[in-house]
JSON list of C-alpha atoms in Angstrom, two decimals:
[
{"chain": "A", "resi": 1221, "resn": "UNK", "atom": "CA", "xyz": [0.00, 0.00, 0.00]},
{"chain": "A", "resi": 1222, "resn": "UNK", "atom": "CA", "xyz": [1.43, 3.50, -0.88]},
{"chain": "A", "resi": 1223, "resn": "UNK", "atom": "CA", "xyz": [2.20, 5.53, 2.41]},
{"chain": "A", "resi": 1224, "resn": "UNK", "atom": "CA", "xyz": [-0.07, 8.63, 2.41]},
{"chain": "A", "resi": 1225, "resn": "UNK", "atom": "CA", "xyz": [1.40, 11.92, 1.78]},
{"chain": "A", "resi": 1226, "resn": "UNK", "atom": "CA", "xyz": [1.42, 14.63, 4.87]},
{"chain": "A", "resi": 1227, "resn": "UNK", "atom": "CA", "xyz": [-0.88, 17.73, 3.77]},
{"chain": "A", "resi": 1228, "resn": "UNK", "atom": "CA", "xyz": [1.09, 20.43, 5.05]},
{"chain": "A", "resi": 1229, "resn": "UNK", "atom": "CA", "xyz": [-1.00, 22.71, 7.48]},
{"chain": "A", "resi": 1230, "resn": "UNK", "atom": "CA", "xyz": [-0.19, 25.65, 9.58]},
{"chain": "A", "resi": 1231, "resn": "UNK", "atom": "CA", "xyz": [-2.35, 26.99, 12.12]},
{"chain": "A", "resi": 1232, "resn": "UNK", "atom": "CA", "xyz": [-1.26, 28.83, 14.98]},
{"chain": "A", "resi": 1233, "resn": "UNK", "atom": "CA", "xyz": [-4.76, 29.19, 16.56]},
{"chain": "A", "resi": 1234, "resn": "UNK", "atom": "CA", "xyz": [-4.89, 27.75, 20.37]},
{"chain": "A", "resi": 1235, "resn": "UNK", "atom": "CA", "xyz": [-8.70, 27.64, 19.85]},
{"chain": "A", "resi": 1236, "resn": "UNK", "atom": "CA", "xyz": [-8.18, 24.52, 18.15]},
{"chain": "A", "resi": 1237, "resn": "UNK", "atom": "CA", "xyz": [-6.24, 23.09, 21.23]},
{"chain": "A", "resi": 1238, "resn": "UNK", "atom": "CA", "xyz": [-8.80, 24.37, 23.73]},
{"chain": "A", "resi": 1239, "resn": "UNK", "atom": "CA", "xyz": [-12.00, 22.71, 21.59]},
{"chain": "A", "resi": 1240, "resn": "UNK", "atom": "CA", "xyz": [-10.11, 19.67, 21.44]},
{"chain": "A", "resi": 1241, "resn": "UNK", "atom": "CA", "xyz": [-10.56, 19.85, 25.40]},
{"chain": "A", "resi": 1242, "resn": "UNK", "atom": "CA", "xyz": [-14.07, 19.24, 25.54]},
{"chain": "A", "resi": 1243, "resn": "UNK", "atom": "CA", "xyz": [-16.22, 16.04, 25.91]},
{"chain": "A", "resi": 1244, "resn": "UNK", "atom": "CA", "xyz": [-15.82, 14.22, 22.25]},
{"chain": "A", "resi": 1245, "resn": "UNK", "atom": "CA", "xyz": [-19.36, 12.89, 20.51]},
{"chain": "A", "resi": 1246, "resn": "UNK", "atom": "CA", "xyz": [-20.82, 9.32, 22.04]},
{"chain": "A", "resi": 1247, "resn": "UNK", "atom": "CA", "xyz": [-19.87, 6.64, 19.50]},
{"chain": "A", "resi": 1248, "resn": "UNK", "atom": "CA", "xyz": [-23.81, 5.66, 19.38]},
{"chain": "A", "resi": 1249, "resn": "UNK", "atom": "CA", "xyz": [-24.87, 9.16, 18.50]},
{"chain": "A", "resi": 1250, "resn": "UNK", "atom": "CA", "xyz": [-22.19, 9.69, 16.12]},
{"chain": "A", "resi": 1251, "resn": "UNK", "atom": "CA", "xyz": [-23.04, 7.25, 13.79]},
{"chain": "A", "resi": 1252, "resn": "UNK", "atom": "CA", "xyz": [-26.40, 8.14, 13.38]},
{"chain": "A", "resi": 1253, "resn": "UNK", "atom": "CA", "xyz": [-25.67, 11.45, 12.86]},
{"chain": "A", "resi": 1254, "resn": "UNK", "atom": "CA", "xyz": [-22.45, 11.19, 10.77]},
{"chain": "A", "resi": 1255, "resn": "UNK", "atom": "CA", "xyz": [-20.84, 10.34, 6.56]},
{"chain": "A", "resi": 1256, "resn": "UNK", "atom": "CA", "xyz": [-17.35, 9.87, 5.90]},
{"chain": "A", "resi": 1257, "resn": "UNK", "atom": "CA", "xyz": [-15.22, 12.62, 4.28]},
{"chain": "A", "resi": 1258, "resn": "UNK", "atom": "CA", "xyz": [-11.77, 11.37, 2.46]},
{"chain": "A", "resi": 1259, "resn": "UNK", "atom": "CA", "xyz": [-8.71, 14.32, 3.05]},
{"chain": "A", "resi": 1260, "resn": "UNK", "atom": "CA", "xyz": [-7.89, 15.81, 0.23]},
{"chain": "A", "resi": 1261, "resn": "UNK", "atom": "CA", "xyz": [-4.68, 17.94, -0.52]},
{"chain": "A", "resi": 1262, "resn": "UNK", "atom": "CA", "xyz": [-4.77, 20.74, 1.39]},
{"chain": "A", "resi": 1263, "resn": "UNK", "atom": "CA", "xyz": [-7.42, 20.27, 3.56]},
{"chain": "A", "resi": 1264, "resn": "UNK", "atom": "CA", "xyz": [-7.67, 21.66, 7.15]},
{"chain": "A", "resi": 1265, "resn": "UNK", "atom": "CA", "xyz": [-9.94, 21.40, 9.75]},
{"chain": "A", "resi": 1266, "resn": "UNK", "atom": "CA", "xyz": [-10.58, 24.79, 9.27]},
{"chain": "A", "resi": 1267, "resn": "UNK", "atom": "CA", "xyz": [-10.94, 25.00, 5.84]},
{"chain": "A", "resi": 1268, "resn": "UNK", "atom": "CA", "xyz": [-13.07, 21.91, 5.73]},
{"chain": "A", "resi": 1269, "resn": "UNK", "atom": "CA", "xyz": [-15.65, 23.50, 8.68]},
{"chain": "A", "resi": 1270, "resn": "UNK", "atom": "CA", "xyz": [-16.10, 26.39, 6.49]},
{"chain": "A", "resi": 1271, "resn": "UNK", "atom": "CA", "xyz": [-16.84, 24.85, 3.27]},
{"chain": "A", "resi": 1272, "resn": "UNK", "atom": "CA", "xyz": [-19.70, 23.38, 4.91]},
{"chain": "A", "resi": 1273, "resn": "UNK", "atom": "CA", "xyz": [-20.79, 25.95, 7.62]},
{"chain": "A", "resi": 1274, "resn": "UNK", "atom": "CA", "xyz": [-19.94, 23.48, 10.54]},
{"chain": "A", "resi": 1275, "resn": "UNK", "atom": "CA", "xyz": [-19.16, 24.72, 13.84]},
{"chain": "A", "resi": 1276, "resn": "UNK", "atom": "CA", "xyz": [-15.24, 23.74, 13.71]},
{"chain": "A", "resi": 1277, "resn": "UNK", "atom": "CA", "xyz": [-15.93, 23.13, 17.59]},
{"chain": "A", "resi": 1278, "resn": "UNK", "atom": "CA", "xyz": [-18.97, 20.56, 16.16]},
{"chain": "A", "resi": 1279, "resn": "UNK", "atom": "CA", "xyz": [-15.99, 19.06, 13.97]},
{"chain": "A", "resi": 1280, "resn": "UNK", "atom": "CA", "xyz": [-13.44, 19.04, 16.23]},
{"chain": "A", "resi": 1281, "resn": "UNK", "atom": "CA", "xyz": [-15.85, 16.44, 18.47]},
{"chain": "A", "resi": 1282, "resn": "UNK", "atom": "CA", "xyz": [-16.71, 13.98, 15.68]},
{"chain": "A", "resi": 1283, "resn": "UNK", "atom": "CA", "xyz": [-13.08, 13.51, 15.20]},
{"chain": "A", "resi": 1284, "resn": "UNK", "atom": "CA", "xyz": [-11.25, 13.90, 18.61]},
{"chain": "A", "resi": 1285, "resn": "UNK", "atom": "CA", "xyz": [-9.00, 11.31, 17.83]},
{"chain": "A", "resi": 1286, "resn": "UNK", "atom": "CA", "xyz": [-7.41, 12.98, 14.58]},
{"chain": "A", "resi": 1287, "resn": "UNK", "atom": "CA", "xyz": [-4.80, 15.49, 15.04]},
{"chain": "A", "resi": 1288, "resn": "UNK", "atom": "CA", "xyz": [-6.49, 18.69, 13.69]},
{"chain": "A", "resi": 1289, "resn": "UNK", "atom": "CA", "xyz": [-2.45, 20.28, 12.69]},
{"chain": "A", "resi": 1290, "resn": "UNK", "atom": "CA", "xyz": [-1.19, 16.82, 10.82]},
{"chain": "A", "resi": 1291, "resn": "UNK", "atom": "CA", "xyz": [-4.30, 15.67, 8.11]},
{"chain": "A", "resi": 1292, "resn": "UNK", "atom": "CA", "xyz": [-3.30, 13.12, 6.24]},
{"chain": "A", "resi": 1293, "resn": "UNK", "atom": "CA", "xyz": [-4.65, 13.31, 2.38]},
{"chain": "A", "resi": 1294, "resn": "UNK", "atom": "CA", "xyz": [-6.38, 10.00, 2.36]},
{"chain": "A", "resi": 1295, "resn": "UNK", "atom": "CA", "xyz": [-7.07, 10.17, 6.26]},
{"chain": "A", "resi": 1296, "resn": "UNK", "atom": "CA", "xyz": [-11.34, 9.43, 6.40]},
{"chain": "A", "resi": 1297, "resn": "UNK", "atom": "CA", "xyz": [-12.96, 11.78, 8.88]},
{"chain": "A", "resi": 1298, "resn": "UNK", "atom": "CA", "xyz": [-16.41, 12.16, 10.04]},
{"chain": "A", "resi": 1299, "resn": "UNK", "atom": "CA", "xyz": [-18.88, 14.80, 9.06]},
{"chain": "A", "resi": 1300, "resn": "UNK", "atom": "CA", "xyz": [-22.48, 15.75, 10.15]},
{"chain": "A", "resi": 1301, "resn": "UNK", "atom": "CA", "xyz": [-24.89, 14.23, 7.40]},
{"chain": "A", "resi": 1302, "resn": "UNK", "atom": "CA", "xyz": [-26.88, 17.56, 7.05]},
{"chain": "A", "resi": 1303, "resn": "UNK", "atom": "CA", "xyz": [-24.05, 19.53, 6.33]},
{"chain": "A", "resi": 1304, "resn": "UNK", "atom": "CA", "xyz": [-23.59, 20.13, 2.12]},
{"chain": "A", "resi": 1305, "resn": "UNK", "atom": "CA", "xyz": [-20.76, 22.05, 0.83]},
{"chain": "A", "resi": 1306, "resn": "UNK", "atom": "CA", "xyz": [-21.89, 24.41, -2.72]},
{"chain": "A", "resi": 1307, "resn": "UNK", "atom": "CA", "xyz": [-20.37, 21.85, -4.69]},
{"chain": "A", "resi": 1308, "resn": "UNK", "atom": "CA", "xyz": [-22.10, 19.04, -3.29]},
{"chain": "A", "resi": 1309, "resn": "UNK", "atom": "CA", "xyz": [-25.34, 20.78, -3.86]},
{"chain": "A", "resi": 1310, "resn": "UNK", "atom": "CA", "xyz": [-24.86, 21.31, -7.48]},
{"chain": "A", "resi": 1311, "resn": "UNK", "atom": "CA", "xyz": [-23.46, 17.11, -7.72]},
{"chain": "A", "resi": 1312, "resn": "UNK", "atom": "CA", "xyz": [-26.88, 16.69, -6.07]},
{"chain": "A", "resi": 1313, "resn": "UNK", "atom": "CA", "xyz": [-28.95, 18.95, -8.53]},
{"chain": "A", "resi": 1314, "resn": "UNK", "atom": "CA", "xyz": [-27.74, 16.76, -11.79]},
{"chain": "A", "resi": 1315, "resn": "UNK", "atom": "CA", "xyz": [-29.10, 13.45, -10.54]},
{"chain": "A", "resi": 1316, "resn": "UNK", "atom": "CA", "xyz": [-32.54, 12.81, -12.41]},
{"chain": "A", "resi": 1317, "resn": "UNK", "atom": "CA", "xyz": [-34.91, 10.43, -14.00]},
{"chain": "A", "resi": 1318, "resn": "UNK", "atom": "CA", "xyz": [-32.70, 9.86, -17.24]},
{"chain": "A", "resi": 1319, "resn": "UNK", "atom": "CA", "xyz": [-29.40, 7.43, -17.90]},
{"chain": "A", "resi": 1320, "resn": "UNK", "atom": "CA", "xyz": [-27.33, 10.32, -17.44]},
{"chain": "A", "resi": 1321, "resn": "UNK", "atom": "CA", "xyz": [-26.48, 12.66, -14.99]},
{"chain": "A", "resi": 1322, "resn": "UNK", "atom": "CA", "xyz": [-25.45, 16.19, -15.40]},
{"chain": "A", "resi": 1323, "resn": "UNK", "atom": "CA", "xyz": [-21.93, 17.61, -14.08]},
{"chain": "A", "resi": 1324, "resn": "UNK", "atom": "CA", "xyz": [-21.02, 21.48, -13.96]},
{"chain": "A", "resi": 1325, "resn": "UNK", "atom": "CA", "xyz": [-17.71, 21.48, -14.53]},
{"chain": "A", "resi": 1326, "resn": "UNK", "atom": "CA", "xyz": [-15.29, 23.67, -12.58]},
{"chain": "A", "resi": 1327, "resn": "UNK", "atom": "CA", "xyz": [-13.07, 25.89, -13.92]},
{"chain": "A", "resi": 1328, "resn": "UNK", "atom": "CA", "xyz": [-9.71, 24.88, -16.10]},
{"chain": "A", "resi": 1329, "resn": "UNK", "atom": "CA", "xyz": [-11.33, 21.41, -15.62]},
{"chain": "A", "resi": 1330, "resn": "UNK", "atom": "CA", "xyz": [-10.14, 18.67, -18.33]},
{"chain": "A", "resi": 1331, "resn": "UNK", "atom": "CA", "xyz": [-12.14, 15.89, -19.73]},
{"chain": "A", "resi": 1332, "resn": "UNK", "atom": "CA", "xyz": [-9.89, 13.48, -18.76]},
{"chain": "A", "resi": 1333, "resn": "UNK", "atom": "CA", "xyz": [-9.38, 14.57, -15.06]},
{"chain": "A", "resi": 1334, "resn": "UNK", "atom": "CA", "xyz": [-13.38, 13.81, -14.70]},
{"chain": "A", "resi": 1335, "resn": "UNK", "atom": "CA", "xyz": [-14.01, 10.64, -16.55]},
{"chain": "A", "resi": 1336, "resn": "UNK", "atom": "CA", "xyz": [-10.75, 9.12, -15.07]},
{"chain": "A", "resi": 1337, "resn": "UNK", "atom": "CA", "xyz": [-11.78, 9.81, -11.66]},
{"chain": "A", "resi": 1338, "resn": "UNK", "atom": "CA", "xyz": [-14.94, 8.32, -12.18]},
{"chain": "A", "resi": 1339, "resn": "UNK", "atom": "CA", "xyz": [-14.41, 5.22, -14.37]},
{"chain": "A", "resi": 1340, "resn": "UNK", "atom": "CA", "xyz": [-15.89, 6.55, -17.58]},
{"chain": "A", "resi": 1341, "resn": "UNK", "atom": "CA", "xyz": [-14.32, 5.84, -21.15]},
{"chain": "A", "resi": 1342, "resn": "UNK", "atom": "CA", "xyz": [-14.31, 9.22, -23.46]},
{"chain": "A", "resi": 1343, "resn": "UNK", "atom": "CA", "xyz": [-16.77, 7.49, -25.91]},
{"chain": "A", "resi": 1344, "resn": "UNK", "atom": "CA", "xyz": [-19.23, 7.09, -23.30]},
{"chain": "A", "resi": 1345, "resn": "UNK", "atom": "CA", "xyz": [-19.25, 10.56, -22.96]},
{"chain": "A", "resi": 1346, "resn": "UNK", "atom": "CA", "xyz": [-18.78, 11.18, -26.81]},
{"chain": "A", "resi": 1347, "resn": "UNK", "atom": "CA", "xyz": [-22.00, 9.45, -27.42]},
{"chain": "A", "resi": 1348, "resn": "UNK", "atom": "CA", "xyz": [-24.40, 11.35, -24.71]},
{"chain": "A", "resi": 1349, "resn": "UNK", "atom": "CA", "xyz": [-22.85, 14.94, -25.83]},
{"chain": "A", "resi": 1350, "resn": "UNK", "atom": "CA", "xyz": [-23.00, 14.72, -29.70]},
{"chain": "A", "resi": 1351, "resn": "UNK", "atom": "CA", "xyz": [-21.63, 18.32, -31.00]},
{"chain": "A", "resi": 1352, "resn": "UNK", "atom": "CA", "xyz": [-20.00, 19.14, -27.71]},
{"chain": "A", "resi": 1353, "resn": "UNK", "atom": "CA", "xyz": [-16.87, 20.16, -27.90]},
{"chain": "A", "resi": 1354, "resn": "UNK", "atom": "CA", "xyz": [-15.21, 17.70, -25.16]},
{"chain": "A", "resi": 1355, "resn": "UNK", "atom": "CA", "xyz": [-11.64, 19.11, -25.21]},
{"chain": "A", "resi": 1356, "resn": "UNK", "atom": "CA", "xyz": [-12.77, 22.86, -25.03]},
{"chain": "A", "resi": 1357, "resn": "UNK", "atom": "CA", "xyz": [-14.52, 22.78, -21.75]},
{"chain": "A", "resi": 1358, "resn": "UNK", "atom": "CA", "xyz": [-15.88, 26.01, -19.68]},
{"chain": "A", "resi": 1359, "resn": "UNK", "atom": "CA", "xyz": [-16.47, 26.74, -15.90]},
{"chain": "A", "resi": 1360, "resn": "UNK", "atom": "CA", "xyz": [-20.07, 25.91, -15.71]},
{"chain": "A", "resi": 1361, "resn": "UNK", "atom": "CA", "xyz": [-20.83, 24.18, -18.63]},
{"chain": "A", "resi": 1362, "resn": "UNK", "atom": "CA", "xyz": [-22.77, 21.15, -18.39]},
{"chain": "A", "resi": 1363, "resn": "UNK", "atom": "CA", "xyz": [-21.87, 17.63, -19.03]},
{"chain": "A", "resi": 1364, "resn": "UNK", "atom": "CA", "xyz": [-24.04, 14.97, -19.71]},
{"chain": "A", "resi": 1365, "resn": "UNK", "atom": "CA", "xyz": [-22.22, 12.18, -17.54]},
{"chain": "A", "resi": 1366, "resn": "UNK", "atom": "CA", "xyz": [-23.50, 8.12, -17.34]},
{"chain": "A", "resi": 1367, "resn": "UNK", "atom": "CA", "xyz": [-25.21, 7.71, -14.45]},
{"chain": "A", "resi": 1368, "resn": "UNK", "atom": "CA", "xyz": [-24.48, 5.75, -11.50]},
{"chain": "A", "resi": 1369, "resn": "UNK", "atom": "CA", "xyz": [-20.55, 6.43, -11.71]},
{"chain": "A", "resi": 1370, "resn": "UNK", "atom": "CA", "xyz": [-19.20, 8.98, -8.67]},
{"chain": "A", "resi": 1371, "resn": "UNK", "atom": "CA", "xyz": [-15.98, 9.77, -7.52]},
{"chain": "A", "resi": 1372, "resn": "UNK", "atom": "CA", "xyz": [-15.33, 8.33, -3.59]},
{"chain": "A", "resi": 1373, "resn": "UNK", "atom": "CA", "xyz": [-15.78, 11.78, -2.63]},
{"chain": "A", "resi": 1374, "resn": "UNK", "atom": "CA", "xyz": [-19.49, 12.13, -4.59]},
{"chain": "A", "resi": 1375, "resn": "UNK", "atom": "CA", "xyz": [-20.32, 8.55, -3.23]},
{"chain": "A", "resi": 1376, "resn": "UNK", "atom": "CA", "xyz": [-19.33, 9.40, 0.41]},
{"chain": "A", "resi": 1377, "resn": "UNK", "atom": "CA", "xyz": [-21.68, 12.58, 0.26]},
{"chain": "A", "resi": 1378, "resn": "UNK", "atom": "CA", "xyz": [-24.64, 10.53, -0.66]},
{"chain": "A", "resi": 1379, "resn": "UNK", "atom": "CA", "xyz": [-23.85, 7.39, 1.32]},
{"chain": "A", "resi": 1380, "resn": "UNK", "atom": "CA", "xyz": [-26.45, 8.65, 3.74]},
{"chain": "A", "resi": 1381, "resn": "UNK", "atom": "CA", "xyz": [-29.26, 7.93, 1.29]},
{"chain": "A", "resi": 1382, "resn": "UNK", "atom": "CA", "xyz": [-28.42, 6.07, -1.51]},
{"chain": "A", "resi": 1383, "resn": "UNK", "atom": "CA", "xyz": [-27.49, 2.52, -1.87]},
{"chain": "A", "resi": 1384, "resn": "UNK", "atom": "CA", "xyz": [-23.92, 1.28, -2.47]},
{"chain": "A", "resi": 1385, "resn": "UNK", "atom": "CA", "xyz": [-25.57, -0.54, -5.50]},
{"chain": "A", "resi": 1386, "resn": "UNK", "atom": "CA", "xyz": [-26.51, 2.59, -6.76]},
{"chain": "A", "resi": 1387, "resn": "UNK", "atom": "CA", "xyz": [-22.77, 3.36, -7.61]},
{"chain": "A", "resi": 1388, "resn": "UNK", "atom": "CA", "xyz": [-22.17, 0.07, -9.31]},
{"chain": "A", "resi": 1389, "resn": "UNK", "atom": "CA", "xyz": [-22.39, 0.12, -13.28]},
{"chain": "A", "resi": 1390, "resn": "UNK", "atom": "CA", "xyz": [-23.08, -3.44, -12.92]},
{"chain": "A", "resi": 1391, "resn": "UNK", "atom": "CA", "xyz": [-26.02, -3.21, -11.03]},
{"chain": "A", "resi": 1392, "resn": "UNK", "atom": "CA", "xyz": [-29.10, -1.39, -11.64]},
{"chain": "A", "resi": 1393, "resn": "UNK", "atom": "CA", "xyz": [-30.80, 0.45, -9.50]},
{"chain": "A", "resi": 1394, "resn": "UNK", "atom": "CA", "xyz": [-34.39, 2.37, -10.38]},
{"chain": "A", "resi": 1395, "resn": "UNK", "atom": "CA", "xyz": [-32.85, 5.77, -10.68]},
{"chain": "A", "resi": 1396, "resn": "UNK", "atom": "CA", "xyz": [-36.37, 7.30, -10.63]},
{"chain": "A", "resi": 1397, "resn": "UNK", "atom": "CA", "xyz": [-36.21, 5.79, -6.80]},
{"chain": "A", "resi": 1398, "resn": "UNK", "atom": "CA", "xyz": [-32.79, 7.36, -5.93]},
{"chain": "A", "resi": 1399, "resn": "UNK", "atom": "CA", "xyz": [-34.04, 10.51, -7.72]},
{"chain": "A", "resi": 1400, "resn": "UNK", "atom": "CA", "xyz": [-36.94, 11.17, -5.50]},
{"chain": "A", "resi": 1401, "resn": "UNK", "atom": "CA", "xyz": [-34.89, 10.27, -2.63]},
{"chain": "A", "resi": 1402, "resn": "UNK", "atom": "CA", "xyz": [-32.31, 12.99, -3.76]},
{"chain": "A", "resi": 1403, "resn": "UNK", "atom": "CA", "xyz": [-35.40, 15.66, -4.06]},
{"chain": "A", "resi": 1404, "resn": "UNK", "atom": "CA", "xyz": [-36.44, 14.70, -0.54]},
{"chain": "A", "resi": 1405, "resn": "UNK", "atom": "CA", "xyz": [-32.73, 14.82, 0.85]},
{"chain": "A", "resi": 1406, "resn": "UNK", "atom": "CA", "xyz": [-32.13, 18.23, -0.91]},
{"chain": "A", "resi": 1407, "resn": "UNK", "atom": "CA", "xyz": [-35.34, 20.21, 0.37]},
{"chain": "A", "resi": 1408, "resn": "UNK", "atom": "CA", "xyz": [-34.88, 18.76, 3.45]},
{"chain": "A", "resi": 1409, "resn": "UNK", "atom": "CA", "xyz": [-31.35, 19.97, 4.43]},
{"chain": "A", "resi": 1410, "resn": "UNK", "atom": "CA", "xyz": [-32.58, 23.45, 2.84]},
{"chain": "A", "resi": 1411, "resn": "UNK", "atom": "CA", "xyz": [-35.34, 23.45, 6.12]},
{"chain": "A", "resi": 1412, "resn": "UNK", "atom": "CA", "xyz": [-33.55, 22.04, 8.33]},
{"chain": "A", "resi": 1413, "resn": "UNK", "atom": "CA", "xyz": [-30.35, 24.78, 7.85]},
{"chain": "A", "resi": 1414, "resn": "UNK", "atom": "CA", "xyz": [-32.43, 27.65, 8.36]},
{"chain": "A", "resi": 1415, "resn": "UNK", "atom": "CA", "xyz": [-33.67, 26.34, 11.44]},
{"chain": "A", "resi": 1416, "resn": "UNK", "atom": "CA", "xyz": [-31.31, 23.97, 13.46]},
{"chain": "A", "resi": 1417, "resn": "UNK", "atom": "CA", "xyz": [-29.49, 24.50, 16.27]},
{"chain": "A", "resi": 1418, "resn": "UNK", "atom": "CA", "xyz": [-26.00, 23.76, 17.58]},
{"chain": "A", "resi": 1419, "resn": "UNK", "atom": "CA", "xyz": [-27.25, 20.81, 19.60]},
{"chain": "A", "resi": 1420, "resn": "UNK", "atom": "CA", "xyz": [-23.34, 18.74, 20.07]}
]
């Protein structure tokens, strides 16, 4: 197994050190409450908490075993279920009834940087996007993508809901089911943001 590169992080803020302090989350209610997250390069604790509008103190708890000044990329953390960064709104926002899925793509994104990730051959891609020009690609544009094939970060994000047969090309799954589920899931963490409460 390749050893997992350091992410290098600097904070200097004893904030972090006096959170760390307090009583950590009950196994029980943590996994009830909790979906993975895989580091990524450059990822802090911080940086991570703010994506998603967590409470870094909220984070802090779910992982009080992890060093919050040493992430490792490739180091799985826990985060709270409700909590959706932008991006993994607009992943959410492309899933519908069809075979495809749509994908915005980011900016100075390649077409090779998303199919790769995400197991999908170029003529897969070629055939759902006739006229598209695939190698000129532009921040926002969107991308008709085969369904059912996610990155491990798109497939953590929705492991709360969906089925791990969902993800499999292999193995098929009503999408129209997982759809609905996806509508329900998305106007329900819209309510539930604008009126939760820090209860950890």
């Amino acid at each position: 197994m390749a050893s997992a590169r350091m992410v290098v992080v600097c904070s200097a803020q004893p904030s972090i050190a006096a959170m760390r302090m307090r009583r950590a989350m009950p196994v029980h209610e943590l996994s009830l409450q909790s979906r993975p997250y895989t580091v990524r390069t450059g990822d802090t604790m911080r940086s991570i908490a703010e994506k998603r509008k967590v409470p870094l103190e909220t984070l802090l708890k779910m992982n009080h075993d992890v060093s919050p000044d040493a992430l490792v990329e490739g180091q799985r953390l826990q985060l709270p279920v409700g909590e959706l960064s932008a991006r993994d709104q607009e992943i959410l926002q492309g899933i519908g009834p069809w075979t495809y899925r749509t994908y915005p793509v980011r900016d100075g994104e390649k077409l090779e940087a998303i199919i790769s990730k995400r197991n999908i051959q170029r003529p897969e891609v070629e055939e759902l996007n006739p006229g598209v020009d695939l190698d000129r690609l532009s921040a926002g544009q969107l991308l008709k993508l085969p369904a059912n094939r996610y990155t491990v970060r798109e497939q953590e994000m929705m492991s709360s809901f969906a089925p791990q047969e969902f993800f499999s090309k292999a193995t098929h799954v009503p999408v129209a089911t997982v759809t609905a589920t996806v509508a329900l899931v998305v106007a329900f963490f819209a309510v539930w943001r604008t009126t939760k409460k820090d209860d950890f």
